[in-house]
Amino acid sequence: MLININHRQYEAQPGQTILDIARANGIEIPTLCHHPALSIAGACRMCVVECDNRLVASCTTPARDGMEILTDSKRVIGGRKTILDLILSDHPLDCMTCEANGDCKVQDLAYQYDLRESSFGSKRESRFSIRADNPFLEVDPDKCILCGRCVRVDHEIQCSYAIDFVHRGFDSIVGTPFEEGLDGDNSTCVFCGQCVEMCPTGALTYKPSKGKGRDYEFQKIVTTCPYCGVGCQLELHVKDNKVIKVGSVYQVGSPNPVGETCVKGRFGYGYVNHEDRLTTPLIKRNGQFEEVSWDEALDYVAQKLIQIKEIYGSKAIAGFSSAKCTNEENYVMQKFIRAVVGTNSVDHCARLCHASTVAGLARAFGSGAMTNSIGEVEESDVIFVIGSNPTENHPVIGSKIKRALKKGAKLIVADPREIELTGLADVAIYQQPGTDVALVNGLMHVIIQEGLYDQTFVEERTVNFELLESIVAGYNPEKVSAITRVPAKDIIRAARLFASANKGSIYYAMGITQHKTGTDNVLSLANLAMLTGNLGRESTGVNPLRGQNNVQGACDLGALPNVYPGYQAVNLPENKAKFEKAWGTQLSDDIGLTVVEILNAAGKDIKGLYIMGENPVLSDPDQNHVIAALESLDLLVVQDIFLTETAQYADVVLPAASFAEKNGTFTNTERRIQRVRKAIDAPGQSRYDWEIICDLAQRMDYAMSYDSAAEIMEEIAELTPIYGGIHFDRLEGTGLQWPCSSREHQGTKFLHQGQFTHGKGKFHTVSYIPPAEEPDSEYSYLLMTGRMLYHFHTGTMSRRSPAIDQYEPDAYVEINLADAKRLGIEDGERVRVTSRRGEVETYARVGERVQEGQLFMPFHYAESPANRLTNPVLDVIAKIPELKVSAVKLEKVNM
C-alpha cells in the first residue's frame, strides 16, 4: 500500500495510521494526547492533517492506498493554531513560575505557532483547587488539558485504575473515586509517577523536586534502579551534584520499556544526598568512633587481618559481599577473600533469600536462575504465582501480570495472605505457611492421575519420572487439604487449569525459598514445570523473582562460599588451577562458610569479618544472636554508605560510594547485565568499593589494581564463561542476558531450549516436612515476615528518602480481625510480639489480609526489627534460614 505525504510517496502497512507512517519517515506532526505506548484517544486534535481536501486527526485515521496527505499546508497550520488557541483560553499563562517550564508541550507548541495568549481571552482565575494530599504528587486541574494520557497509562500500563475523568463538560477533570484523593482509603494509587511522566503540561508534578530546578537545568543520566531485581532503567535528573528527581526511560527491550517504575524507584533517591552519609573513615577507640585518614584506616585493617591470619590461619577470617554493590565490586570482594585472605568463606544476602533457588534449580535443570524474561510475562496463558507478592515487591512485574490478565491469561495465586493478585485470580489458594511441598505435590498428583501431563516432554527431556510418580501418589487432594487447609476442590481446579496451559509460567519469591525446606520447595516447582512441559519456550518457565538489584549478579560473580565466578566449583581441581593461574596465588579448595554459619562461628573459629554493603543486624534471623556474634569478633570492618545498625558494632567503618556515584553493572532477575552510570560525585572522602578493596590488598602485599570498572569486567569475561561476551561497549541500550559466551553472542532470552544445561531435566522426589516451629499453647500464633511496597530490605535507603518515609513511617504487624477482637486490640494500638528468641513492640494493623492465627510483619524497621523474632534453623542443602515461619505470642501493650 502506498500513500502520498507532502507530494512524496511512502509505503504503508495495514493497521498503520497516518501519524505512524509520518513519524516512521521523519515527518513531524505535533501531538498532545498521543503516546506510542498507549491506546489512541484522538482527544486533542493537534495532529490534524489535510487528507483528500479535509482536516482529519492523523492519530486516529488509518492509512489507505492512494491517500493524499498534507502535513504543513496553510489550512493545516491554521487548524492547529485554532485548536491551540482554544486550549490556551482555559490554561494559566504562568509559565515563569510553573514547575513544567521547559518541559511543557503546550508551551513548546505555543512557541512553535507564535501564540502569546488566546484570542478568546486568557484564564485569569483558577477554577479548581490544587490537590497535594500526599508527599509525592501535586495535581493542578487548571493546567490539565484533558488529554487523558495519565488516565490511559494508569489503566493500560500500571493497571491501577486509580484515576479517571469525573464530572461533565466544562467541569470535567481527572479525579479519584469519591474524590478522596490519591491517598484516600479507597484509592488504588501506588505512586509510581507514570501519570506525571505522561503529563504534557504542569498539571501533574512531583512534590519532592518542586522548586529545585527546571528541566533545562538538569544533567540527565540513564542508570539502573538500586532497589529490587527487576532492573528498571531510570533517568537521574542532577543539579549541583544532587539527584533532584527521577525520570522515565522509554526503551524497547528493557525490563521497563514504557518507563515503568515503582514508588521506590521514583521517589527513593533521597538517601543519596542524605546528611547521614558517611564521608570519612572511622576507627573505634575507647568505645567511640574517631575520624581518621584513609591511610590510617586501611593500614590498621591490613595489620589486623595479617595478625589474625598469622595466629589463627586464613579460615579465621570471612567476608560478606553485597547484593547492593555492582558486579565488578562483588568480583573484587570475592577475589580479595580468596586470593588475599586465603579462604572461601565469602557469602552475601542471597543466602537469606534465594540460596535455595540456586541449589534447587541447579539440581533440576543445571542452572540456578530465572528461566525466562520479564517481557514474556504478558504472553503467558496461565500464570501460577506462589510465595510471591509481585505488585508490592516487584511492582513492574506485577503490572505485567495484570496486563496479561487483560489479554485473557488465567491466574492461580497461592499465598497465605490476601494480596492484590488474589482478588484477580481464577483460583486463589490460601495454604498454611510451610506447606508448599504438600500443595505442589497435590497438584502433580491430580495432573498425573487424570493423564494431564506432557508425556512427550517427560519422555524426551526428563529422567526419574517413575520416582516422582510414586512419591506424589501419596498426596491425594484430601490428604493435601488436611495439611494445607486448602479445599480439595481448589487443589483440583488449580491442577487442571495449570495443566491446560499451552504457555504456563511459574513465578515465586521468598515465600517459597525462606524455609528449612526451601530447596525442596524449589524442586517441587521445577517438577511441576517439567511435568507440564512448561520449559524451554517463551512465556513459560520457573521464574524466581530476585529481591535485590544485584543479588543475581553477586551470585554470578562468585560471592558464594562454594563457587568461583560463573558457578565454577571451588573444590574441582581444574577450576582451582584456572583461578590460581589467573590470580597468581595459591587458593583453598575447601568450601567456605555461609552467612549464618559465619555468625554462628564468630568469636570461635571466625575472628575477623569484613562486611561490604550488608546489614545483618536487621536482615539476618535471631537479631540478639547476630549482635552477640558481632561483639565477639576480634575485628569487624564495615564498608557502607551509612553508619548502619551493623556498622555501629564495627571496629573500622569505611565510607563507600552509592549507586549514583559510580560506574559498573547490575544483573537483574532475568539474567540481564545492565549499566550503572555515575551521575554525581561521592560525598567527602567516600570511595568506590572496589577501589577500597584493591588499596587494602596492596597493603597486604597482593598486587590488585584496576583503572576502571570496565577493566574489571574484562577480567570477569576472561574467567567466567557465562559472562564471556560481556563488555561495557556492548551494554549500551538494553544490556545482554547471560549466558553470553563471546563477543558475537547476542545473549539468551530464555533458558533450556532443546535441552537442559546438564542434558535432561531431573525430577526429584520431595516429601512434605513440617516447619521447625508450629504454634503451641505458649506461642500460639504463626509469624510471617516480608517486604512491603513502600520500603525495601533493611530500610537503609528507603527510610532515608523523606517522601516515602513520611508516607509509611511506622512498623506494624498485620492481625486478623477475629484475633484482634478476641485480644481486645484495636487498629493502630501498640502490641508486643514475642518469640523464643526475643520480643518486639509495634503497631497493630487489623484486617483480613492474614488468616486467623497468623501474623505478618515487614522487616524494614530498625525500631521494631522483625528479625529479632525469626528462626535461624537452616535448610540443610542451601543453608537458608526459615525466616517465613516462627511461632510467637501476641499481646496488647498497656500504655
PDB file of C-alpha atoms in Angstrom, residues 223-224 321-333 549-555 557 559 612 657-667 673-677 688-691 709-710 712-713 716 723 728:
ATOM      1  CA  THR A 223      21.244   4.175  35.033  1.00  0.00           C
ATOM      2  CA  THR A 224      19.779   1.070  36.676  1.00  0.00           C
ATOM      3  CA  SER A 321      29.820  -9.281  49.881  1.00  0.00           C
ATOM      4  CA  SER A 322      26.738  -7.356  48.775  1.00  0.00           C
ATOM      5  CA  ALA A 323      23.698  -7.600  46.515  1.00  0.00           C
ATOM      6  CA  LYS A 324      23.593  -3.791  46.586  1.00  0.00           C
ATOM      7  CA  CYS A 325      27.031  -3.415  45.025  1.00  0.00           C
ATOM      8  CA  THR A 326      27.970  -3.810  41.381  1.00  0.00           C
ATOM      9  CA  ASN A 327      29.119  -6.961  39.643  1.00  0.00           C
ATOM     10  CA  GLU A 328      32.615  -5.569  39.478  1.00  0.00           C
ATOM     11  CA  GLU A 329      32.709  -4.858  43.204  1.00  0.00           C
ATOM     12  CA  ASN A 330      31.402  -8.315  44.075  1.00  0.00           C
ATOM     13  CA  TYR A 331      34.043  -9.855  41.856  1.00  0.00           C
ATOM     14  CA  VAL A 332      36.814  -7.868  43.538  1.00  0.00           C
ATOM     15  CA  MET A 333      35.478  -8.673  47.019  1.00  0.00           C
ATOM     16  CA  ASN A 549      19.043  -5.100  42.476  1.00  0.00           C
ATOM     17  CA  ASN A 550      22.152  -7.260  42.109  1.00  0.00           C
ATOM     18  CA  VAL A 551      21.545 -10.412  44.095  1.00  0.00           C
ATOM     19  CA  GLN A 552      21.703 -12.326  40.800  1.00  0.00           C
ATOM     20  CA  GLY A 553      24.985 -10.691  39.851  1.00  0.00           C
ATOM     21  CA  ALA A 554      26.556 -11.223  43.270  1.00  0.00           C
ATOM     22  CA  CYS A 555      25.833 -14.943  42.901  1.00  0.00           C
ATOM     23  CA  LEU A 557      30.351 -13.337  40.271  1.00  0.00           C
ATOM     24  CA  ALA A 559      30.129 -14.144  46.218  1.00  0.00           C
ATOM     25  CA  MET A 612      30.693  -4.739  52.404  1.00  0.00           C
ATOM     26  CA  ALA A 657      30.002   5.405  47.092  1.00  0.00           C
ATOM     27  CA  SER A 658      26.324   4.870  46.313  1.00  0.00           C
ATOM     28  CA  PHE A 659      24.939   3.585  43.009  1.00  0.00           C
ATOM     29  CA  ALA A 660      24.578   7.165  41.735  1.00  0.00           C
ATOM     30  CA  GLU A 661      28.273   7.854  42.287  1.00  0.00           C
ATOM     31  CA  LYS A 662      29.922   5.036  40.371  1.00  0.00           C
ATOM     32  CA  ASN A 663      30.152   3.119  37.137  1.00  0.00           C
ATOM     33  CA  GLY A 664      29.580  -0.584  36.815  1.00  0.00           C
ATOM     34  CA  THR A 665      26.888  -3.145  36.100  1.00  0.00           C
ATOM     35  CA  PHE A 666      23.977  -4.866  37.837  1.00  0.00           C
ATOM     36  CA  THR A 667      22.456  -8.173  36.753  1.00  0.00           C
ATOM     37  CA  ILE A 673      23.523  -7.310  32.703  1.00  0.00           C
ATOM     38  CA  GLN A 674      22.876  -3.556  32.564  1.00  0.00           C
ATOM     39  CA  ARG A 675      24.979  -0.453  33.038  1.00  0.00           C
ATOM     40  CA  VAL A 676      25.199   1.613  36.172  1.00  0.00           C
ATOM     41  CA  ARG A 677      26.440   5.105  35.344  1.00  0.00           C
ATOM     42  CA  TYR A 688      34.340   3.128  45.169  1.00  0.00           C
ATOM     43  CA  ASP A 689      34.006  -0.223  46.942  1.00  0.00           C
ATOM     44  CA  TRP A 690      36.366  -1.940  44.512  1.00  0.00           C
ATOM     45  CA  GLU A 691      38.925   0.811  44.891  1.00  0.00           C
ATOM     46  CA  ALA A 709      35.005  -0.911  36.407  1.00  0.00           C
ATOM     47  CA  ALA A 710      35.219  -1.657  32.678  1.00  0.00           C
ATOM     48  CA  ILE A 712      37.351  -5.372  35.957  1.00  0.00           C
ATOM     49  CA  MET A 713      34.619  -6.602  33.621  1.00  0.00           C
ATOM     50  CA  ILE A 716      35.418 -11.247  34.536  1.00  0.00           C
ATOM     51  CA  TYR A 723      29.842 -13.655  31.019  1.00  0.00           C
ATOM     52  CA  PHE A 728      30.991  -2.366  28.585  1.00  0.00           C
TER      53      PHE A 728
END
